[in-house]
Amino acid sequence: MISNQILSDRHARGYLTILTGLLLLVALVCVGMWAQPSRPASLSVKPSAPAAVAPAQPGTNHELTSVDLEAFLDGLMPAQLEREDVAGAVIAVVKDGQVIFAKGYGYSDMAKRTPVTPDSTLFRPGSISKLFTWTSVMQLVEQGKLDLNRDGNDYLDFKIPPAFGKPITLRNIMTHTSGFEETGKDLFVKDAQHMDSLEYYVKNHIPERIFPPGEVPAYSNYATALAGYIVQRVSGKPFEQYVAENIYTPLEMKRSTFVQPLPEDLKPMMSKGYDRASSDPKPFEFVEAFPAGSVSTTARDMCNFMIAHLQNGQFGSVQILRPETATLMHSRLFGSDDRMNGMAHGFYEESKNGHRIIGHAGDTELFHSDLHLILDSNVGFFVSYNSAGKGEISPRTVLFEKFRDRYFPYTEPPPGKIENAKADAASIAGLYISSRRFESSFLKLTSLLGQNKVFENSDGTISIDPFKGPNGQLLKFEEISPLLYREVHGRAHVGFKWDGNGRLQFELDWPFFVFQKVGFWENKYFNYTLAIFGLIMVVLTVLLWPVGALIRKHYGRPLDLNPLERKLRLGVRLVCILFICFFGGWLAVLATAMASISAINALAPWIIVLGILGVLSAFGSVLVCVNAFRSWSTPNRWIWTKLHETALALGCLSLVWFALTWNLMNFNIHY
């Protein structure tokens, strides 16, 4: 549910064809080539120093007024929606405690041509919902009911299993440094009948911990849901009721709710959600980990929330947070690289153009949203689209960049002189995986498919595949200080550094995960080679089995094998068929899972079936190896037969390696 502009968490799609019979099998391993948190002690925490924000440079800027905004956005949005095949969007801007712009563009229902409006069309802002969860946490912190540095287990009626000798705290959760791996099962569910309670979700979907708490940022929806459950237990009220009474009501957010399905009075206002405007609408999305992303709201309601945070917790005559609590919440709490943006208390830094900006992005499958608070200018910006559209770069990214450069223009300082730029580029080149990843289940395969490649360009800049600009071309970054890179003619930054274990990593402008350099055994090209080689061998062996029989029959040359050799030969080919069924089955299961975001929930039985197939294939590989060994010790055996049977044995071992390494037969149904 975090921005697909970041993970682009959009992997490109297509298939590599190697013989007609190999198509379905090789696609599984080649899909990766398709190309992305008295006075209570916790309030006295001293946040780490913020990344330096260079002062704004003088320039020609437009005054941020309602009139100029409307002219600017009216000229931009209709063309953007049409070009990107997006049904509708809503934009709201606040300044100095006032709403200066709120307007809808396009349609909330394409078939009925129902226009989007800022006050009566509901959108799903996805992970921006987390900001209500974090605000709730901070309210309880200032009341002395929660301590950000206390073991989170103290607030639970179950235990997060121990790991790394450190407890997980709310401080870790709010900065996405809890150390949990990613999870996918039951994050979204098909309909209301499949919804379980928040209590059930957090107790039955505990992820494995893959990093020590407080060290490596790795965005976690589960951890946010856990924070929501802590709010529920400590407040003594259902989470959605607590938020309604303590945030929505005082902020007069009358058309906002965490409740799913929607209350009857709000259902008619809900925008349809689309993959593209030209496609049919999809059903309402149900988020089981709902404190992490289930809010339905209007742009006007979000204005009130932004105003309250920009005014240090105050909205009109009410105060949802004390000024000192709001100031603390907006302050930097964690950063893995002091040169880059860091995490505040739930918000994350997005500082650019000489201004300190905090915010949050949000994605469901259909809705894509951004919220930005330009703190030093008292400006808030909210946008939500009801369609993914067709672009590789989210329209909201382009929109906010244009807004920021129009009203807060900035000239980047020239890069410093780097003596060893080429050597630096060579030292960082390689493949990297995101710290936000699956480790213990079959979904670890996405870490292989999603590896990013850093490489040097001929002009001395670097690029990172698959990060592209609006023109569809890979972005170029130039080194501006040792191992710190800035987009050529742009604002984006990439910072490289070595972590405490001597492993090279890089961070983008979003601080809730990093990318870590992979070793040889994780390298996608090495693993693709093993898998493709193995699949070619088993498929060709099966395809040529009947072909060979027909040729021998035609020429009257029967196989001269004794009974044991015939049994071995038949057994080897049955093992090859097992491998084909195993990898073909995984391809079919994953293709089914991609049909919808909730389809992944039904895979547990298939994981067991395919795991059994994998184990049988692995044991069968012993037979293949025995056959290859006997082939070399048998006199008068044709040399090409010996070479084929040896290559087949190596191919089967390669497939076993691939399946074991990427958890394709580990029977873990908690994914």
XYZ file of C-alpha atoms in Angstrom:
671
model
C 0.000 0.000 0.000
C 2.906 2.281 -0.273
C 3.556 4.231 -3.417
C 4.131 2.100 -6.498
C 6.215 5.013 -7.806
C 8.807 3.881 -5.256
C 8.793 0.119 -5.361
C 7.366 0.334 -8.672
C 6.330 -2.441 -5.387
C 5.206 -2.279 -10.807
C 7.318 -5.204 -12.034
C 7.321 -5.118 -15.840
C 5.528 -7.987 -17.611
C 6.312 -10.230 -20.604
C 7.545 -13.747 -21.400
C 10.767 -15.223 -22.777
C 10.021 -17.906 -25.414
C 12.369 -20.882 -25.562
C 10.737 -23.539 -27.717
C 6.977 -23.890 -27.729
C 6.905 -26.453 -24.946
C 9.241 -24.335 -22.759
C 7.153 -21.147 -22.779
C 5.150 -21.699 -19.584
C 8.137 -23.019 -17.657
C 10.769 -20.459 -18.458
C 8.338 -17.581 -17.840
C 8.442 -18.263 -14.103
C 12.142 -17.607 -13.827
C 12.329 -14.954 -16.525
C 9.527 -12.807 -15.177
C 12.179 -10.857 -13.294
C 13.618 -9.790 -16.638
C 10.296 -8.151 -17.395
C 12.047 -5.092 -16.542
C 9.527 -1.605 -6.418
C 8.289 2.569 10.338
C 3.405 13.225 35.105
C 5.125 13.724 31.551
C 5.653 10.431 29.740
C 9.263 9.456 29.097
C 8.618 8.899 25.392
C 7.964 12.601 24.879
C 11.446 13.414 26.047
C 13.121 11.453 23.228
C 15.696 13.566 21.444
C 15.147 13.154 17.715
C 18.163 12.769 15.482
C 19.283 15.801 13.543
C 17.388 16.417 10.312
C 19.077 16.150 6.979
C 20.377 19.534 5.947
C 17.909 21.570 3.901
C 19.626 24.114 1.701
C 18.025 27.560 1.735
C 15.695 28.366 -1.125
C 17.319 30.209 -3.988
C 15.803 33.368 -5.413
C 13.812 32.838 -8.555
C 10.753 33.795 -10.465
C 7.832 32.222 -8.682
C 4.084 32.463 -8.901
C 2.183 33.574 -5.839
C 0.277 30.689 -4.314
C -3.281 31.973 -4.635
C -6.635 30.407 -5.450
C -6.762 32.176 -8.802
C -3.290 31.108 -9.909
C -3.784 27.567 -8.649
C -7.011 27.121 -10.556
C -5.499 28.427 -13.767
C -2.442 26.187 -13.327
C -4.319 22.990 -12.443
C -7.136 23.521 -14.944
C -4.481 23.667 -17.637
C -2.679 20.566 -16.400
C -5.160 18.052 -15.014
C -7.583 17.383 -17.893
C -4.712 16.631 -20.254
C -2.994 14.467 -17.664
C -6.101 12.391 -17.000
C -6.675 11.832 -20.693
C -3.061 11.003 -21.454
C -2.706 8.589 -18.534
C -6.158 6.993 -18.990
C -7.274 7.992 -15.482
C -10.968 8.356 -14.684
C -10.802 11.083 -12.056
C -8.803 12.902 -9.412
C -9.282 15.366 -6.589
C -6.835 18.021 -5.386
C -6.899 20.183 -2.255
C -4.439 22.846 -1.085
C -4.413 24.637 2.265
C -2.356 27.622 3.356
C -2.158 29.525 6.643
C -5.086 27.627 8.081
C -7.407 28.161 5.118
C -8.554 26.037 2.198
C -7.376 27.961 -0.861
C -8.191 25.298 -3.446
C -10.302 22.138 -3.609
C -11.542 20.753 -6.879
C -12.337 17.499 -8.626
C -11.341 16.537 -12.149
C -12.800 13.827 -14.336
C -15.360 11.313 -13.172
C -16.098 9.155 -10.157
C -18.266 6.921 -12.352
C -17.313 6.751 -16.013
C -20.504 5.028 -17.121
C -22.799 7.575 -15.457
C -20.388 10.489 -16.135
C -20.618 11.485 -12.468
C -18.140 14.314 -11.856
C -15.621 14.210 -9.010
C -16.267 16.820 -6.312
C -14.009 17.705 -3.373
C -16.686 17.602 -0.678
C -18.987 14.754 -1.703
C -16.808 12.209 -3.559
C -15.049 9.637 -1.399
C -11.573 8.398 -2.316
C -9.413 5.679 -0.735
C -6.064 7.281 0.207
C -4.441 3.952 1.077
C -1.455 4.250 3.377
C -2.165 7.907 4.125
C -4.562 6.211 6.561
C -1.468 5.455 8.644
C -1.229 9.134 9.593
C -4.475 8.769 11.567
C -2.987 5.743 13.307
C 0.193 7.632 14.196
C -1.792 10.671 15.362
C -3.814 8.365 17.625
C -0.594 6.920 19.043
C 0.763 10.397 19.788
C -2.479 11.410 21.505
C -2.079 8.473 23.882
C 1.612 9.255 24.317
C 0.865 12.777 25.539
C -1.751 11.345 27.918
C 0.916 9.112 29.439
C -0.805 5.912 28.306
C 1.862 4.929 25.781
C 5.635 5.176 25.839
C 7.413 5.159 22.490
C 10.477 3.430 23.976
C 8.722 0.663 25.912
C 8.577 -2.944 24.730
C 5.486 -3.146 22.530
C 4.660 -6.555 24.038
C 3.744 -4.745 27.279
C 0.663 -3.360 25.515
C -0.427 -6.632 23.888
C -2.398 -9.677 25.000
C -0.057 -11.907 22.981
C 3.674 -11.848 22.379
C 5.764 -10.947 19.366
C 8.410 -13.717 19.447
C 11.850 -12.556 20.633
C 14.633 -12.002 18.118
C 18.006 -10.259 17.968
C 17.919 -9.686 21.748
C 15.919 -6.464 21.356
C 12.231 -5.645 21.879
C 10.167 -3.885 19.224
C 9.002 -0.459 20.426
C 6.475 2.013 19.076
C 9.445 4.148 18.105
C 10.578 1.294 15.838
C 7.078 0.800 14.467
C 6.591 4.493 13.650
C 9.899 4.618 11.778
C 9.383 1.277 9.983
C 12.425 -0.187 11.733
C 10.597 -3.020 13.496
C 12.588 -5.509 11.411
C 9.572 -7.449 10.111
C 9.642 -9.058 6.696
C 6.880 -8.151 4.248
C 3.624 -10.116 4.280
C 0.929 -10.413 1.631
C -1.723 -12.862 2.786
C -5.031 -11.291 3.895
C -3.744 -7.734 3.587
C -6.657 -7.265 1.194
C -9.613 -9.652 1.148
C -12.257 -10.339 -1.466
C -15.324 -9.027 0.352
C -16.849 -8.248 3.755
C -17.561 -11.940 4.419
C -13.830 -12.637 4.357
C -12.968 -9.839 6.790
C -11.609 -10.873 10.199
C -11.218 -8.673 13.260
C -8.123 -6.574 13.847
C -7.329 -8.771 16.844
C -7.476 -11.914 14.720
C -5.320 -10.367 11.996
C -2.437 -9.258 14.237
C -2.412 -12.518 16.182
C -2.449 -14.788 13.142
C -0.191 -12.960 10.680
C 2.954 -12.283 12.709
C 5.805 -11.896 10.184
C 9.302 -13.233 10.631
C 11.831 -10.704 11.892
C 14.727 -10.304 9.478
C 16.499 -7.231 10.901
C 17.347 -6.080 14.446
C 14.849 -3.435 15.634
C 15.870 0.163 15.090
C 18.539 -0.499 12.485
C 17.197 -1.145 8.983
C 14.101 0.620 7.608
C 11.683 -1.827 6.000
C 8.141 -0.552 5.449
C 5.565 -2.696 7.252
C 1.791 -2.703 6.980
C 1.620 -5.376 9.679
C 3.512 -3.196 12.166
C 1.074 -0.341 11.555
C -1.878 -2.679 12.106
C -0.157 -3.730 15.342
C 0.042 -0.069 16.409
C -3.680 0.260 15.682
C -4.362 -2.767 17.866
C -2.301 -1.188 20.670
C -4.432 1.972 20.364
C -7.532 -0.208 20.571
C -6.353 -2.063 23.684
C -5.024 0.968 25.564
C -8.027 3.194 24.767
C -10.543 0.448 25.444
C -12.423 1.271 22.230
C -12.489 -0.334 18.787
C -9.787 1.342 16.734
C -12.161 2.808 14.153
C -14.340 4.240 16.955
C -11.335 5.790 18.699
C -10.248 7.569 15.518
C -13.785 8.777 14.791
C -14.225 10.224 18.288
C -10.749 11.704 18.748
C -9.804 12.857 15.233
C -12.721 12.904 12.803
C -15.290 14.482 15.127
C -13.135 17.319 16.521
C -11.803 18.048 13.008
C -15.325 18.038 11.523
C -14.370 15.249 9.127
C -17.975 14.134 8.687
C -17.348 12.027 5.592
C -14.327 10.018 6.713
C -14.250 6.502 8.095
C -12.122 3.407 8.629
C -15.281 1.281 8.558
C -15.629 -1.450 5.904
C -18.045 -1.896 4.226
C -18.970 1.747 4.142
C -21.845 3.035 6.279
C -25.046 3.301 4.264
C -25.029 7.122 4.206
C -21.559 7.179 2.611
C -21.921 4.405 0.034
C -23.515 6.609 -2.672
C -20.574 9.027 -2.433
C -17.841 6.434 -3.015
C -15.917 6.849 -6.255
C -15.551 3.818 -8.446
C -12.026 2.478 -8.742
C -10.403 1.601 -12.076
C -7.250 0.047 -13.436
C -7.733 2.478 -16.318
C -10.543 4.808 -17.212
C -11.125 2.772 -20.346
C -11.673 -0.433 -18.340
C -14.603 -1.521 -16.192
C -14.693 -0.442 -12.532
C -13.567 -2.878 -9.846
C -15.380 -3.740 -6.595
C -14.794 -1.882 -3.341
C -11.473 -2.939 -1.816
C -11.477 -4.488 1.673
C -8.309 -3.988 3.738
C -8.049 -6.460 6.605
C -4.984 -4.723 8.081
C -7.219 -1.671 8.200
C -5.233 0.724 10.458
C -2.650 0.588 7.679
C -4.870 1.668 4.809
C -8.665 1.430 4.812
C -9.784 5.063 5.152
C -12.449 6.451 2.826
C -12.573 10.240 2.829
C -13.133 13.434 0.861
C -10.607 16.051 -0.110
C -12.348 18.676 2.040
C -12.098 16.437 5.084
C -8.390 15.936 4.395
C -7.998 19.719 4.334
C -9.046 19.857 7.995
C -6.540 17.156 8.896
C -3.720 18.991 7.105
C -4.644 22.304 8.740
C -4.583 20.716 12.193
C -1.079 19.339 11.652
C 0.225 22.535 10.068
C -1.093 24.450 13.102
C 0.570 22.130 15.612
C -2.553 20.184 16.451
C -5.056 23.049 16.406
C -8.150 23.269 14.255
C -10.446 26.175 15.026
C -11.043 26.112 18.775
C -10.038 22.451 19.268
C -6.636 20.899 19.836
C -6.154 17.265 18.798
C -2.486 17.349 19.847
C -0.601 19.662 22.185
C 1.799 21.945 20.304
C 4.844 20.222 21.797
C 3.469 16.809 20.815
C 2.763 17.934 17.254
C 6.238 19.460 17.000
C 7.758 16.211 18.223
C 5.630 14.173 15.829
C 6.891 16.196 12.869
C 10.534 16.038 13.942
C 13.081 13.641 12.523
C 13.284 10.447 14.550
C 15.354 8.074 12.415
C 17.552 8.242 9.364
C 19.789 5.577 7.904
C 21.816 8.233 6.058
C 22.289 11.731 7.517
C 22.552 13.201 4.006
C 19.113 11.933 3.018
C 15.519 12.367 4.151
C 14.579 10.511 7.330
C 11.546 9.270 9.205
C 9.563 11.538 11.526
C 7.042 9.980 13.919
C 4.998 8.245 11.210
C 5.304 11.042 8.674
C 8.398 10.838 6.507
C 10.568 13.653 5.226
C 10.268 14.681 1.574
C 12.387 17.823 1.778
C 13.184 19.454 -1.561
C 13.521 22.898 -3.158
C 15.053 24.291 0.013
C 11.966 23.529 2.119
C 11.343 20.954 4.823
C 8.447 18.809 3.682
C 6.871 15.849 5.460
C 4.118 13.655 4.121
C 2.915 10.218 3.134
C 1.865 8.429 -0.021
C -0.856 5.817 -0.280
C -1.897 3.103 -2.696
C -4.588 0.538 -2.899
C -4.775 -1.457 -6.096
C -7.044 1.174 -7.641
C -6.530 4.468 -5.747
C -3.252 6.374 -5.653
C -2.737 9.371 -3.383
C -0.232 11.798 -1.863
C -0.266 14.153 1.124
C 2.497 16.743 1.555
C 2.996 19.317 4.332
C 5.440 22.119 3.503
C 5.992 22.993 7.141
C 8.029 26.178 6.830
C 5.466 27.690 4.430
C 2.352 26.431 6.241
C 1.106 24.779 3.041
C -0.582 21.410 2.647
C -1.214 19.533 -0.610
C -3.467 16.483 -1.075
C -4.216 14.589 -4.270
C -5.941 11.288 -4.998
C -6.553 9.456 -8.278
C -9.180 6.749 -8.708
C -7.202 4.865 -11.378
C -3.676 3.543 -11.758
C -3.482 4.741 -15.355
C -0.998 3.538 -17.915
C 2.179 5.498 -17.165
C 5.293 3.993 -15.615
C 5.556 7.090 -13.431
C 2.583 7.936 -11.244
C 0.798 11.122 -12.375
C 0.826 12.389 -8.765
C 4.634 12.432 -8.782
C 4.723 14.647 -11.851
C 1.897 16.805 -10.462
C 3.575 17.632 -7.156
C 6.914 18.279 -8.831
C 5.280 20.833 -11.107
C 3.386 22.377 -8.172
C 6.543 22.572 -6.088
C 8.665 24.064 -8.868
C 5.997 26.639 -9.749
C 5.352 27.967 -6.258
C 8.638 27.129 -4.552
C 11.248 27.484 -7.317
C 14.769 26.470 -6.535
C 18.110 26.356 -8.284
C 20.210 23.367 -7.304
C 23.786 24.282 -6.349
C 26.427 23.036 -8.794
C 27.955 19.666 -7.948
C 31.279 19.579 -6.189
C 34.362 18.441 -8.050
C 34.659 14.689 -7.593
C 38.149 13.375 -8.214
C 37.307 9.677 -8.347
C 33.853 9.707 -9.920
C 34.548 6.798 -12.253
C 36.079 4.705 -9.490
C 33.123 5.484 -7.248
C 30.695 4.467 -9.972
C 32.567 1.223 -10.493
C 32.570 0.475 -6.761
C 28.797 0.806 -6.410
C 27.787 -0.949 -9.625
C 25.825 -4.141 -9.146
C 22.483 -5.607 -8.169
C 20.503 -4.522 -5.091
C 17.390 -5.786 -3.300
C 14.945 -3.820 -1.184
C 14.965 -4.215 2.595
C 11.164 -4.305 2.296
C 10.969 -7.892 1.181
C 9.649 -11.394 1.758
C 12.146 -13.866 3.191
C 10.466 -16.927 4.687
C 7.848 -17.846 2.056
C 7.600 -18.525 -1.667
C 7.143 -14.774 -2.137
C 10.881 -14.478 -1.588
C 10.921 -15.016 -5.344
C 9.876 -11.360 -5.701
C 13.267 -10.380 -4.249
C 14.876 -12.113 -7.197
C 12.503 -10.619 -9.738
C 12.738 -7.133 -8.241
C 16.507 -6.690 -8.098
C 17.655 -3.232 -9.181
C 20.729 -2.791 -11.323
C 23.113 0.128 -10.707
C 25.471 0.821 -13.603
C 27.732 3.544 -14.976
C 26.809 5.434 -18.138
C 29.321 6.471 -20.768
C 29.116 10.116 -19.643
C 30.178 9.263 -16.083
C 26.698 9.343 -14.579
C 24.948 6.328 -13.114
C 21.490 4.898 -13.710
C 19.398 2.496 -11.694
C 17.204 0.111 -13.603
C 14.136 0.281 -13.408
C 13.857 3.897 -12.164
C 12.628 6.022 -15.043
C 11.446 9.547 -15.741
C 8.132 10.664 -17.266
C 9.625 10.152 -20.725
C 10.083 6.452 -20.047
C 13.888 6.690 -20.086
C 16.120 5.630 -17.215
C 17.046 8.528 -14.949
C 20.666 9.634 -14.825
C 22.377 10.658 -11.598
C 25.609 12.620 -11.212
C 27.876 12.471 -8.172
C 27.701 15.741 -6.224
C 29.720 14.633 -3.178
C 31.333 11.318 -2.254
C 28.773 8.582 -3.033
C 25.889 11.076 -3.045
C 24.167 11.423 -6.417
C 21.583 13.856 -7.779
C 19.325 13.443 -10.780
C 20.721 15.230 -13.819
C 18.492 18.284 -14.401
C 16.272 17.101 -11.564
C 15.777 16.976 -7.793
C 15.940 13.279 -6.880
C 18.855 12.053 -4.779
C 20.495 8.666 -4.225
C 22.893 8.104 -1.351
C 25.255 5.122 -1.142
C 26.974 3.996 2.059
C 28.249 0.890 3.838
C 26.113 -0.462 6.638
C 27.391 -1.788 9.969
C 28.063 -5.187 8.414
C 30.167 -3.809 5.579
C 27.401 -4.297 3.021
C 26.881 -1.570 0.451
C 23.404 -0.045 0.369
C 21.656 2.877 -1.258
C 18.684 4.997 -0.284
C 16.313 7.073 -2.385
C 14.421 10.164 -1.246
C 11.977 7.911 0.616
C 13.461 6.791 3.944
C 11.295 3.804 4.826
C 13.456 1.209 3.083
C 16.930 0.873 1.634
C 18.400 -1.236 -1.154
C 21.139 -3.690 -0.188
C 23.751 -5.077 -2.542
C 23.310 -8.759 -3.315
C 26.021 -11.378 -3.193
C 26.913 -13.781 -5.980
C 24.546 -16.527 -4.829
C 21.577 -14.101 -4.797
C 22.476 -12.540 -8.136
C 19.486 -12.772 -10.460
C 21.555 -13.499 -13.549
C 23.280 -16.420 -11.847
C 19.943 -17.780 -10.657
C 18.242 -17.215 -14.021
C 21.061 -19.105 -15.718
C 20.671 -22.068 -13.385
C 16.893 -22.159 -13.737
C 16.806 -21.710 -17.515
C 19.533 -24.295 -18.045
C 17.712 -26.786 -15.843
C 14.351 -26.178 -17.500
C 15.828 -26.519 -20.981
C 17.357 -29.852 -20.052
C 14.236 -31.399 -18.500
C 11.900 -30.083 -21.197
C 14.108 -31.203 -24.070
C 14.533 -34.595 -22.442
C 10.767 -35.059 -22.269
C 10.162 -33.656 -25.767
C 12.841 -35.831 -27.354
C 11.672 -38.977 -25.560
C 8.905 -39.831 -28.063
C 10.884 -38.311 -30.921
C 13.788 -40.661 -30.220
C 11.460 -43.631 -30.022
C 9.971 -42.796 -33.415
C 13.393 -42.401 -35.004
C 14.637 -45.695 -33.579
C 11.496 -47.430 -34.785
C 11.889 -45.950 -38.241
C 15.473 -47.194 -38.568
C 14.894 -50.456 -36.705
C 17.406 -49.616 -33.985
C 15.878 -50.598 -30.607
C 17.561 -49.533 -27.392
C 20.166 -52.017 -26.230
C 19.551 -51.738 -22.495
C 19.310 -54.291 -19.727
C 16.222 -54.292 -17.423
C 17.885 -52.101 -14.748
C 18.981 -49.558 -17.334
C 15.483 -49.429 -18.800
C 13.996 -48.765 -15.355
C 16.570 -46.055 -14.703
C 15.847 -44.436 -18.044
C 12.087 -44.440 -17.396
C 12.596 -43.128 -13.865
C 14.761 -40.256 -15.122
C 12.101 -39.155 -17.563
C 9.396 -39.346 -14.901
C 11.559 -37.090 -12.713
C 11.754 -34.628 -15.619
C 7.953 -34.675 -15.863
C 7.754 -33.993 -12.111
C 9.979 -30.936 -12.551
C 7.822 -29.705 -15.427
C 4.670 -30.116 -13.337
C 6.379 -28.413 -10.369
C 7.534 -25.287 -12.203
C 4.532 -25.214 -14.496
C 2.297 -25.456 -11.440
C 4.048 -22.520 -9.800
C 3.639 -20.453 -12.951
C -0.079 -21.236 -13.097
C -0.562 -20.456 -9.397
C 1.297 -17.141 -9.614
C -0.579 -16.157 -12.767
C -3.852 -16.829 -10.927
C -2.666 -14.799 -7.947
C -1.980 -11.809 -10.202
C -5.617 -11.696 -11.281
C -6.527 -9.584 -8.242
C -4.857 -8.277 -5.116
C -6.844 -10.616 -2.856
C -6.356 -13.760 -4.971
C -3.078 -14.480 -3.175
C -5.059 -15.387 -0.046
C -6.257 -18.683 -1.526
C -2.859 -20.137 -2.389
C -2.201 -22.130 0.809
C -3.436 -25.538 -0.506
C -1.428 -25.136 -3.692
C 1.710 -24.302 -1.705
C 1.391 -27.683 0.021
C 0.716 -29.565 -3.215
C 3.572 -27.901 -5.065
C 5.860 -28.352 -2.062
C 5.243 -32.106 -2.198
C 5.939 -32.091 -5.943
C 9.155 -30.201 -5.285
C 10.337 -32.654 -2.638
C 9.599 -35.597 -4.947
C 11.527 -33.843 -7.725
C 14.461 -33.214 -5.405
C 14.640 -36.853 -4.314
C 14.197 -37.885 -7.919
C 17.289 -35.867 -8.807
C 19.329 -38.462 -6.898
C 18.124 -41.037 -9.418
C 19.126 -38.733 -12.282
C 22.616 -38.355 -10.812
C 22.976 -42.113 -10.314
C 21.974 -42.638 -13.935
C 24.570 -40.114 -15.112
C 27.290 -41.798 -13.043
C 26.382 -45.239 -14.406
C 26.413 -43.851 -17.928
C 30.121 -43.009 -17.692
C 30.957 -46.387 -16.200
C 29.068 -48.341 -18.865
C 31.270 -49.388 -21.786
C 30.273 -48.717 -25.385
C 27.787 -45.978 -24.350
C 27.585 -43.236 -27.000
C 29.490 -40.111 -25.871
C 26.569 -37.834 -26.642
C 24.343 -39.944 -24.396
C 26.854 -39.583 -21.568
C 27.065 -35.832 -22.063
C 23.277 -35.470 -22.189
C 22.720 -37.495 -19.022
C 25.434 -35.522 -17.198
C 23.981 -32.212 -18.337
C 20.532 -33.407 -17.280
C 21.819 -34.290 -13.803
C 23.411 -30.863 -13.490
C 20.184 -29.288 -14.742
C 18.096 -31.106 -12.138
C 20.503 -30.081 -9.371
C 20.254 -26.493 -10.627
C 16.473 -26.617 -10.349
C 16.691 -28.050 -6.828
C 19.065 -25.221 -5.886
C 16.691 -22.646 -7.349
C 13.622 -24.108 -5.608
C 15.368 -24.334 -2.225
C 16.958 -20.880 -2.455
C 13.711 -19.125 -3.356
C 11.431 -21.111 -1.011
C 9.396 -22.896 -3.665
C 9.111 -26.011 -1.532
C 9.197 -24.863 2.089
C 5.470 -25.405 2.889
C 5.161 -22.001 4.609
C 1.519 -20.921 4.291
C 2.034 -17.811 6.490
C 3.061 -15.484 3.717
